[in-house]
Coordinates of C-alpha atoms and ligand atoms in Angstrom, one line a residue:
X239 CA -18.8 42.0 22.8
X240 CA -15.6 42.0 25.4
X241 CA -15.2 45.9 24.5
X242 CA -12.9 46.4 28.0
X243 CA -10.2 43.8 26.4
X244 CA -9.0 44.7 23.2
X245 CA -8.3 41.0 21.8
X246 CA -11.6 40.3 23.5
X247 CA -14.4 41.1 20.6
X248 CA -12.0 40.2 17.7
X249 CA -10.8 36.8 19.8
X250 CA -14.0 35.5 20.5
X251 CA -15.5 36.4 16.6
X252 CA -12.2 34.5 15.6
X253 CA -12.5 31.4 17.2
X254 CA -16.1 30.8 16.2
X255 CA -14.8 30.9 12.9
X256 CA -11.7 29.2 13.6
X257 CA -14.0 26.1 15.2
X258 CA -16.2 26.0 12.0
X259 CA -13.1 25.0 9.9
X260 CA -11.6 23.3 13.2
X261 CA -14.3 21.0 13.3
X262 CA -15.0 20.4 9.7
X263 CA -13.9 17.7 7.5
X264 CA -15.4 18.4 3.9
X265 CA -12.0 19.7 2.9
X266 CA -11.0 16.0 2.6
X267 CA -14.0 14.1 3.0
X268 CA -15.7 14.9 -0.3
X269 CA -13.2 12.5 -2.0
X270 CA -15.9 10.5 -0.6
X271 CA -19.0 11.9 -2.4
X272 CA -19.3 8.5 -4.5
X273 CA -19.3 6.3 -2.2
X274 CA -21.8 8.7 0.1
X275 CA -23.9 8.6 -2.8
X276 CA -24.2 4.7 -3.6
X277 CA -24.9 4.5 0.3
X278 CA -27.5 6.9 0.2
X279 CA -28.7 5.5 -3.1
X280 CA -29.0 1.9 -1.0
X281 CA -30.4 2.9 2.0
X282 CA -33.1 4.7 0.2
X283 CA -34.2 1.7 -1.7
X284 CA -34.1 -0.3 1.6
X285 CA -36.4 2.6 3.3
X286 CA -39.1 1.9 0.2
X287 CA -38.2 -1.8 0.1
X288 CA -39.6 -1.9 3.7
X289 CA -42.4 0.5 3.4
X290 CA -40.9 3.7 5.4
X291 CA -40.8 5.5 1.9
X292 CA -42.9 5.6 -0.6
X293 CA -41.6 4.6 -4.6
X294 CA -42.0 8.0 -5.7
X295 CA -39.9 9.6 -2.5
X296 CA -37.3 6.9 -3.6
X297 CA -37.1 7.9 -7.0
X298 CA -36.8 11.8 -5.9
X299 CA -34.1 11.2 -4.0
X300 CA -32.3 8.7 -6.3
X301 CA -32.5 10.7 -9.2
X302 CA -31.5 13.7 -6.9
X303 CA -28.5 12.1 -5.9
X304 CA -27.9 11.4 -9.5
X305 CA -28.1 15.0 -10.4
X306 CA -25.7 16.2 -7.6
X307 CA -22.9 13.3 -8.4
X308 CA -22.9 14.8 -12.1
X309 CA -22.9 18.5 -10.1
X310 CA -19.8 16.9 -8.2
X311 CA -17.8 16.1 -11.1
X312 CA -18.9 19.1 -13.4
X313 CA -17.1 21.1 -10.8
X314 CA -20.4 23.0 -10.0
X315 CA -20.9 21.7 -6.6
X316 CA -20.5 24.8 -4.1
X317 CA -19.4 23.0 -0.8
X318 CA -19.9 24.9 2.3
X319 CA -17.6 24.5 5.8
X320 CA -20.6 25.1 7.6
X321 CA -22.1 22.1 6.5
X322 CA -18.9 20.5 7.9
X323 CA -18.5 17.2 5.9
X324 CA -19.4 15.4 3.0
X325 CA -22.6 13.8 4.0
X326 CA -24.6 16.8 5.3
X327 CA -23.2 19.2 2.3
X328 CA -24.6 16.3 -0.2
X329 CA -27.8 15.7 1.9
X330 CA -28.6 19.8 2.2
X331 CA -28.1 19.9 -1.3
X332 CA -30.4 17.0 -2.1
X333 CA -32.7 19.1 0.2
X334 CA -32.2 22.2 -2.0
X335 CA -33.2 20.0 -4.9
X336 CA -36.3 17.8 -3.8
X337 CA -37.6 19.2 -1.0
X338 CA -39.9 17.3 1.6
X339 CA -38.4 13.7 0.0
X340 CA -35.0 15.1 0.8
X341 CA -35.4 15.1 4.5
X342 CA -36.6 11.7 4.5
X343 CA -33.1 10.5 3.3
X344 CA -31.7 10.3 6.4
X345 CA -34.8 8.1 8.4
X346 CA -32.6 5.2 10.7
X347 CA -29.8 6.4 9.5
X348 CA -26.5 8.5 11.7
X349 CA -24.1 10.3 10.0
X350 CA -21.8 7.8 12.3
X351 CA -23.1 4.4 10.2
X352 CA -23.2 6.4 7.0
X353 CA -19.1 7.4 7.2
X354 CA -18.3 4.0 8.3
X355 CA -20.4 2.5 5.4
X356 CA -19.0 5.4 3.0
X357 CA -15.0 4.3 4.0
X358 CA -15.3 0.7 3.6
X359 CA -16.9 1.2 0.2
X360 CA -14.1 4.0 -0.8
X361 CA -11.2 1.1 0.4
X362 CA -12.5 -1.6 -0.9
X363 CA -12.4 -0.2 -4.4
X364 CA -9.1 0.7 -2.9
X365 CA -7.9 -2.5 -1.9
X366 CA -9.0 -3.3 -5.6
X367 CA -7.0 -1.2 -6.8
X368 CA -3.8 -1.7 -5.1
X369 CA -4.3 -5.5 -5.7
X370 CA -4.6 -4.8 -9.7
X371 CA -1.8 -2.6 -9.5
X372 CA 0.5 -5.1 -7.7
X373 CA -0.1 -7.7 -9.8
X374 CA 1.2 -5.0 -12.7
X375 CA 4.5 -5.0 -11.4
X376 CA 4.5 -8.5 -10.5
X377 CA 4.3 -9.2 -14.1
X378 CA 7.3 -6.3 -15.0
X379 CA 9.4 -8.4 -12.2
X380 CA 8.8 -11.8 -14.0
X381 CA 9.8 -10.4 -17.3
X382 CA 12.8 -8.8 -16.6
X383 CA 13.4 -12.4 -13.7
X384 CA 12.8 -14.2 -17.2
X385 CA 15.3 -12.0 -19.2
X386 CA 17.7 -12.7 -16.5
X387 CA 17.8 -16.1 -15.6
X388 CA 20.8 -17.4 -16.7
X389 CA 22.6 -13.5 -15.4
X390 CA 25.1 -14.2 -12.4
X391 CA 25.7 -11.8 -9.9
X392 CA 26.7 -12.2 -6.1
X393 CA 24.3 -12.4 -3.0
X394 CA 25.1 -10.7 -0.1
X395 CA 24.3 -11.4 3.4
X396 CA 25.4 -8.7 5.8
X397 CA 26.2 -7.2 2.7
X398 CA 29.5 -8.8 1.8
X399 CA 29.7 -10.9 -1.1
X400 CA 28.5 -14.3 -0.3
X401 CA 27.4 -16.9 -2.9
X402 CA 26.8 -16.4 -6.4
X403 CA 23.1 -16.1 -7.2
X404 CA 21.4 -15.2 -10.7
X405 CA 19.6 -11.8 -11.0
X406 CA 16.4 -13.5 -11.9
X407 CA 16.4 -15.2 -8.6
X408 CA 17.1 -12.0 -6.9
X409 CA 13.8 -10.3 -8.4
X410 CA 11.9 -13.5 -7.5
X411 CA 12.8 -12.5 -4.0
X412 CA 11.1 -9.4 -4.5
X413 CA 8.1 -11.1 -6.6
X414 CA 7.4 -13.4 -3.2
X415 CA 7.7 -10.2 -1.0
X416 CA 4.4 -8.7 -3.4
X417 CA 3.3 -12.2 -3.3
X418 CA 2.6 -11.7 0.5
X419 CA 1.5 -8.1 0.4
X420 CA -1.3 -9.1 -2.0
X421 CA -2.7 -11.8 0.1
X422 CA -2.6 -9.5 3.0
X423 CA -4.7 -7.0 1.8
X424 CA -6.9 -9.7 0.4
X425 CA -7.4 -11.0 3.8
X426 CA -8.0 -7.7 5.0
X427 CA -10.4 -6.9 2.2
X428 CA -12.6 -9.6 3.8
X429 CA -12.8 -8.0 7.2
X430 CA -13.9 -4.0 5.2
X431 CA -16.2 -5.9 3.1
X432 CA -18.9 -6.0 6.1
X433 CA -22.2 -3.7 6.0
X434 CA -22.4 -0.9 9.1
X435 CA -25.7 0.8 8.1
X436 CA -28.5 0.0 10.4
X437 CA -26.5 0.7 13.4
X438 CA -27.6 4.4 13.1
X439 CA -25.4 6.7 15.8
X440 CA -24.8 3.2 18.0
X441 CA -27.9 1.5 19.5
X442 CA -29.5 0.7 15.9
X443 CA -32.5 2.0 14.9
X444 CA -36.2 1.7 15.6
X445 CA -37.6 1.4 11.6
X446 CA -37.8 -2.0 10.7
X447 CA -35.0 -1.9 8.4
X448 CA -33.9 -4.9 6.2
X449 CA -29.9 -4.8 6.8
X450 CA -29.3 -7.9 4.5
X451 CA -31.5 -6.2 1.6
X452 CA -28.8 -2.9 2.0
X453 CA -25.8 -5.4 1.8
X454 CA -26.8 -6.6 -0.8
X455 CA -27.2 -3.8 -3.1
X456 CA -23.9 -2.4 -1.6
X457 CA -21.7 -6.0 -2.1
X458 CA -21.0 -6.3 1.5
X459 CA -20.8 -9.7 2.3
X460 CA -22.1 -9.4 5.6
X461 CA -23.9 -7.3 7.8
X462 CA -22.1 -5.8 11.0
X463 CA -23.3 -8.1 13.6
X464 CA -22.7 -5.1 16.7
X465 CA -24.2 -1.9 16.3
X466 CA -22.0 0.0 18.9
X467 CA -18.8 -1.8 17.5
X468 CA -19.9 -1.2 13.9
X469 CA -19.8 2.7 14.2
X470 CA -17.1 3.1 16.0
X471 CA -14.2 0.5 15.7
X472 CA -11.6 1.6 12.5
X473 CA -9.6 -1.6 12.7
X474 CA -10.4 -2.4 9.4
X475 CA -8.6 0.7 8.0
X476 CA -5.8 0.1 10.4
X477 CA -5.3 -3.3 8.8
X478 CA -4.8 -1.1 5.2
X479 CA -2.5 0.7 6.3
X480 CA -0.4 -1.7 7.9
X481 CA -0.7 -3.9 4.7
X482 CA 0.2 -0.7 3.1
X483 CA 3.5 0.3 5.6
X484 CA 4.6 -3.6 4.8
X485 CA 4.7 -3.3 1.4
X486 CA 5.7 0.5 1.5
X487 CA 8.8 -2.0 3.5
X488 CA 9.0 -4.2 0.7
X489 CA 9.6 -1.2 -1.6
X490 CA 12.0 0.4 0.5
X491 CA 14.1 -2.1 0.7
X492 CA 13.9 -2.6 -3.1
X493 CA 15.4 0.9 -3.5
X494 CA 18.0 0.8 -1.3
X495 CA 19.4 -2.1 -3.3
X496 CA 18.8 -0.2 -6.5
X497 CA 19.9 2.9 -5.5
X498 CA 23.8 1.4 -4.1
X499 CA 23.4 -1.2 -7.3
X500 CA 23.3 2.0 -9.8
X501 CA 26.8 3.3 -8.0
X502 CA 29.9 3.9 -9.8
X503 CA 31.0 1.4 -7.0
X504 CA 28.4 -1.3 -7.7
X505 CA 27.2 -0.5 -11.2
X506 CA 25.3 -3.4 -11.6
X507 CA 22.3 -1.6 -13.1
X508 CA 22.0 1.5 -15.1
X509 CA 18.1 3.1 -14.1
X510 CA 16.8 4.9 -17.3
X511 CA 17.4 8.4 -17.8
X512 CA 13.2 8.7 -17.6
X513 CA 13.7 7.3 -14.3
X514 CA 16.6 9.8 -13.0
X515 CA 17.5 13.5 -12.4
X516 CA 20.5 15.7 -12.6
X517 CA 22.0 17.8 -10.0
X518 CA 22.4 21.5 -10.6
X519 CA 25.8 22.1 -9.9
X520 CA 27.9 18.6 -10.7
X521 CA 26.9 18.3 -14.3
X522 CA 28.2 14.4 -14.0
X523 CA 25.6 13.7 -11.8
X524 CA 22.4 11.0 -12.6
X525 CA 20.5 10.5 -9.2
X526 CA 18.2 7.4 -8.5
X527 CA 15.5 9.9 -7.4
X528 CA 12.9 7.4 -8.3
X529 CA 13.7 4.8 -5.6
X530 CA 15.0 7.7 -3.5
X531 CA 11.9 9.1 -3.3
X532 CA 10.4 5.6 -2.8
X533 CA 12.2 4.9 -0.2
X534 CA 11.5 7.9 1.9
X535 CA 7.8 7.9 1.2
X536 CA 7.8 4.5 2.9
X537 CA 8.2 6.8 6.3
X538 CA 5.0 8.5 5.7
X539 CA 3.0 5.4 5.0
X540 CA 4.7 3.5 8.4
X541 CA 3.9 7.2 10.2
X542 CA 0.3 7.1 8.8
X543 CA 0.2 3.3 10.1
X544 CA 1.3 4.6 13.7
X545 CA -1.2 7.7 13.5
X546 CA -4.2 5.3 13.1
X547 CA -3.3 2.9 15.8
X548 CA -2.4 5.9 17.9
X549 CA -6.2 7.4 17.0
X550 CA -8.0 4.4 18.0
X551 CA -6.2 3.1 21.0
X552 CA -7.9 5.4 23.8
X553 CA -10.9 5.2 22.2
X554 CA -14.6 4.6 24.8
X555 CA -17.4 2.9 22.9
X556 CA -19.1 4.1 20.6
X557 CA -18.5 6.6 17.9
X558 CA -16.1 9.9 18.5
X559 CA -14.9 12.8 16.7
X560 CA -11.7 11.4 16.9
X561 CA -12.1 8.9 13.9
X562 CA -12.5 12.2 11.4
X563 CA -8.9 12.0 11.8
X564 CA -8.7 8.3 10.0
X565 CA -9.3 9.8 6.5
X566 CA -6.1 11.3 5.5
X567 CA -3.8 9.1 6.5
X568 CA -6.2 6.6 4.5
X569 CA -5.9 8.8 1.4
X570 CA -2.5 9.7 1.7
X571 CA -1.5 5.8 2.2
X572 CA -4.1 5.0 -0.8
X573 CA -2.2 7.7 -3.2
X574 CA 1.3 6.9 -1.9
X575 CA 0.8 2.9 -2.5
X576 CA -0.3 3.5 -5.8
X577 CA 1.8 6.2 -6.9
X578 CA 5.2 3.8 -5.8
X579 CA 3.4 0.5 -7.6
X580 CA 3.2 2.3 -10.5
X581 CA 6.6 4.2 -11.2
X582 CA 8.0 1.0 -10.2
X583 CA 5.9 -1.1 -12.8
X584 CA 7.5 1.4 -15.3
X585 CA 11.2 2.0 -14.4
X586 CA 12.1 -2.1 -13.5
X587 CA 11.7 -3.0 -17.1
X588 CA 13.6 -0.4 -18.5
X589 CA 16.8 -0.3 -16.2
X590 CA 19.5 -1.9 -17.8
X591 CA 21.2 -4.6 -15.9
X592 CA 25.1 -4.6 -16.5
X593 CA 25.4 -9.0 -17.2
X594 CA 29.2 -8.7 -18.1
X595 CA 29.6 -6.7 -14.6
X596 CA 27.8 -8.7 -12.7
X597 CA 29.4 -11.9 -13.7
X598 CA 32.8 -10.5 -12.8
X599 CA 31.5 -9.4 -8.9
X600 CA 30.1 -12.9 -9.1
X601 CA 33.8 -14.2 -9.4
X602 CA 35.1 -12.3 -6.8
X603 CA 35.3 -12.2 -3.2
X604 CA 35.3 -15.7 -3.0
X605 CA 31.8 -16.0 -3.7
X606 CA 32.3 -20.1 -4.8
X607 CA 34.3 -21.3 -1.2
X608 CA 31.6 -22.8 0.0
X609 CA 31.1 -24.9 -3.1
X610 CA 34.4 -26.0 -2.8
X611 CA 33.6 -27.6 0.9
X612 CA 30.4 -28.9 -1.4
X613 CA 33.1 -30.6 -3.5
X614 CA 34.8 -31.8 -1.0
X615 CA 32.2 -33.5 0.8
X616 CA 30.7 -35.4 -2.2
X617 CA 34.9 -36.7 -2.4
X618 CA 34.5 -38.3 0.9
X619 CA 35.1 -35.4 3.8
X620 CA 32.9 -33.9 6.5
X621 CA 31.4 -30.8 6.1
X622 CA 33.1 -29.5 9.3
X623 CA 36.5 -30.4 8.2
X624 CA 36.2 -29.4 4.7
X625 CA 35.0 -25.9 6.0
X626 CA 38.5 -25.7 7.8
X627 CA 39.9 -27.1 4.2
X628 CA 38.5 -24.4 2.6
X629 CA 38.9 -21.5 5.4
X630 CA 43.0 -22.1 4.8
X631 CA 43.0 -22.2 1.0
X632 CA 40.5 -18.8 1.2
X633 CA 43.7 -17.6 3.2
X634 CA 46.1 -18.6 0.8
X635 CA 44.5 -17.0 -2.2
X636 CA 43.7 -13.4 0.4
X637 CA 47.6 -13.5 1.6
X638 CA 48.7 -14.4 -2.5
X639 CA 46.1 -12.1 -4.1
X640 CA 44.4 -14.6 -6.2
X641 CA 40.7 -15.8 -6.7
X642 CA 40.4 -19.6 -5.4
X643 CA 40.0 -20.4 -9.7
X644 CA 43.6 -18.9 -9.9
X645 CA 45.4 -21.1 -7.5
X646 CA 46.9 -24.5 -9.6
X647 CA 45.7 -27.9 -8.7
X648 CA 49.1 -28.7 -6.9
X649 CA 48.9 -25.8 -4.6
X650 CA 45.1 -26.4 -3.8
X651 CA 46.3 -30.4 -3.2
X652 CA 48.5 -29.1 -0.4
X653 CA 45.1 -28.3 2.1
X654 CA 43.5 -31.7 0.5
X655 CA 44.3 -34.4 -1.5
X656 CA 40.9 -35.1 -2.3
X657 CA 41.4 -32.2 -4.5
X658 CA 41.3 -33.1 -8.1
X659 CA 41.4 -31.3 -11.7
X660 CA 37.7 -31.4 -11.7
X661 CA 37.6 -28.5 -8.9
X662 CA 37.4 -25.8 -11.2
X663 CA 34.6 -26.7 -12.7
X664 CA 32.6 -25.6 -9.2
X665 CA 34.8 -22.7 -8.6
X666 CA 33.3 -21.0 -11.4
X667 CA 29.8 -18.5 -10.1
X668 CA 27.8 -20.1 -13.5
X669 CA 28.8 -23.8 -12.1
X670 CA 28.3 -22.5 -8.4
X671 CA 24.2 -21.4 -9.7
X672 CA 24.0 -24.3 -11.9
X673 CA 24.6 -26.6 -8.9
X674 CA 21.7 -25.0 -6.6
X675 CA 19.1 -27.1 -8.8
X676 CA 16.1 -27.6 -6.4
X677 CA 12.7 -26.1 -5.6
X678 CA 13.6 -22.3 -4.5
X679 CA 17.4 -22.5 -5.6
X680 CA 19.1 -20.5 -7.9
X681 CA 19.9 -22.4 -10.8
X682 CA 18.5 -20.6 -14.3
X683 CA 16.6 -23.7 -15.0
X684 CA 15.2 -23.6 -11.6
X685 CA 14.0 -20.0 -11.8
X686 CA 12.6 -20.4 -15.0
X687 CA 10.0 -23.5 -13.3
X688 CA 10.0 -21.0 -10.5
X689 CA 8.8 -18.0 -13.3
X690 CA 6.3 -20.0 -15.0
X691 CA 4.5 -21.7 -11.4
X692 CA 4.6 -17.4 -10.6
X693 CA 2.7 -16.8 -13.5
X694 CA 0.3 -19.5 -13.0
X695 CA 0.2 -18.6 -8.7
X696 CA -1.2 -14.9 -10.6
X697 CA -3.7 -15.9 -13.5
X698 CA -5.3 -18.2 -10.8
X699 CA -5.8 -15.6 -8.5
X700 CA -9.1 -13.5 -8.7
X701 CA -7.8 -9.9 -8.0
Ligands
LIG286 N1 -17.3 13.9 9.5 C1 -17.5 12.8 10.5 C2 -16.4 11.8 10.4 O1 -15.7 11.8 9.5 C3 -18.8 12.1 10.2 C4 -19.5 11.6 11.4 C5 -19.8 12.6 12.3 N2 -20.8 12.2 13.3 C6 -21.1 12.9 14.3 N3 -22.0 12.5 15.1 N4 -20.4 14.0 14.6 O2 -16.3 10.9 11.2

């Protein structure tokens, strides 16, 4: 005891405590107790399968472990800080319960094999997840791309009106973007599917354990083929999460162009009330919250992205306290994903898309001039000089206040006499869509192919 300072007896008593929690990760970590547990469940068959326990130990523990997963989700479970995570609070307990068989559990085994075997198992039932929950609002997009197909409406590049598009083509853009996302973390579910046990705290272990018998009551496709790389390297999870920021991107973008399209100024969509919320002083007021809120989670799955990277990169060989830091980013990525998939797969099918506004912001802005210089090429003139062509009547109609469709034949005739009657017909946004008629253009009879490959591209996929 420091009695000569007075901070010195209270500081000291303090900061033991304070390390205890410092240090200890069962706060978060017993999200993993399942996965712990069909580890533990695995690695104590492999012990008996090889002869380093006997049947009867393996049936203590694994009906042990049984007991203390239904303890778990009872609510019963009394987890300690001092037994700092989620594999030495399961393992004391199984200790409580068994006895001598209990302390065998952990023979060849580290805790630093055990958590890396315990995260891949927890994301690849996450990966699973996400995958089943993109393809949900895959399906919503095609619906509502199918309800839309023949709906005009302008594209925007630089976000000025450019040509017209239809608004199922539009959410086909955002189909391929998930289209990506999935195969990404299908890739990436490849490289977490991989077995670390057996690699025990980094140099492997001495028993003669049977590392392809583990894998293959756990589903890993593979055994780790490094020890001292298999306990410590977290590029796996860094893989999720970047899977994760991009589409976390994908969604962000989605609501920004929900959120300006559900303006008084845009209006092309109307989000459902479900979907919205109030303000409490400008009774008038409907906010996108939804996509709002989409949009800024996006930061925090890009920040937990960066925090992973940032947590590996200085990393020596082998295994450091450092990677107890990869688990909440992972779970906070792992909740956030799922969370925006599914308010998503919900609020796209019931937002109502304003056709009758759309089709008029389809006619303006010029939106058809470059199918004019189309026209005007298939009559005979370069592309170059039909731009010009064009560039002056689009000058005309600014300076006179008209749309091109308003300007009479004999005017339009002035800038080129290949000009004929038939010109309206391609200044109109439903013949400007019809015309795109080719694999990836906008035409509706185009996205409707486009819809039904999509659905096909999904039911042959396995996740
Ligand atoms: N709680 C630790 C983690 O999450 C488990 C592994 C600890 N291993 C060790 N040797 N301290 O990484």
């Amino acid at each position: 005891m420091n009695k000569d300072k007075p901070w010195g007896g209270r500081f000291t008593e303090a900061t033991d405590a304070f390390v205890e929690t410092f240090t200890a990760s069962v706060g978060f970590d017993q999200r993993l107790y399942r996965h712990d547990i069909l580890g533990s469940l695995a690695h104590a068959q492999m012990l008996a399968h090889v002869g380093v326990l006997t049947e009867t130990e393996r049936d203590a523990i694994a009906k042990g472990l049984k007991q203390i997963e239904a303890e778990i989700e009872s609510g019963a479970f009394a987890w300690s800080v001092a037994l700092e995570d989620v594999h030495m609070n399961i393992e004391a307990r199984l200790i409580d319960r068994i006895g001598d068989a209990g302390k065998k559990l952990h023979t060849g085994r580290s805790r630093n094999d055990q958590v890396a075997t315990d995260i891949r198992l927890y994301l690849r039932d996450g990966i699973d997840t996400v995958l089943a929950a993109i393809r949900r609002l895959q399906l919503a997009m095609l619906d509502v791309a199918e309800r839309e197909a023949d709906t005009v409406m302008p594209g925007f590049t630089h976000l000025q009106v450019a040509q017209p598009v239809t608004f199922g083509h539009h959410l086909l853009a955002w189909f391929e973007m998930l289209v990506r996302d999935a195969a990404r973390f299908r890739d990436c579910r490849g490289r977490v599917n991989v077995l670390p046990l057996g690699s025990a705290a980094l140099a492997g272990t001495s028993f003669p354990v049977d590392r392809a018998y583990t894998a293959k009551l756990l589903g890993f496709e593979t055994v780790a083929e490094n020890s001292i790389d298999a306990v410590s390297d977290r590029d796996f999870a860094i893989e999720f999460a970047a899977a994760a920021a991009l589409l976390m991107t994908h969604l962000s973008r989605m609501s920004e162009e929900l959120i300006l399209w559900s303006t008084s100024q845009f209006a092309f969509v109307e989000l459902s009330d479900a979907f919205c919320t109030g303000s409490s002083i400008m009774p008038q007021k409907k906010n996108p919250d939804v996509p709002e809120l989409v949009r800024g989670k996006s930061g925090r799955v890009t920040g937990n992205l960066v925090a992973l990277l940032t947590l590996m990169k200085a990393q020596p060989l082998a295994y450091n306290k450092d990677n107890q830091e990869d688990k909440e980013p992972l779970f906070d990525t792992l909740d956030t994903v799922l969370g925006c998939l599914r308010v998503y797969t919900d609020m796209l099918p019931a937002m109502q898309v304003r056709r009758e506004r759309l089709s008029q912001a389809a006619a303006a802005g010029f939106s058809t001039a470059t199918d004019l210089a189309d026209y005007l090429v298939r009559k005979g003139v370069a592309f170059r000089d039909a731009h010009e062509v064009v560039g002056r009547a689009v000058r005309l109609a600014i300076e006179s206040r008209r749309d091109l469709a308003a300007i009479p034949l004999n005017e339009l005739q002035q800038f080129s006499p290949q000009i004929g009657a038939d010109v309206y017909a391609v200044l109109t946004p439903e013949g400007s869509v019809q015309a795109r008629n080719h694999v990836g253009g906008t035409a509706p009879a185009q996205v409707r192919a486009a819809i039904h490959r999509a659905r096909e591209r999904l039911a042959s996929k396995p996740q």
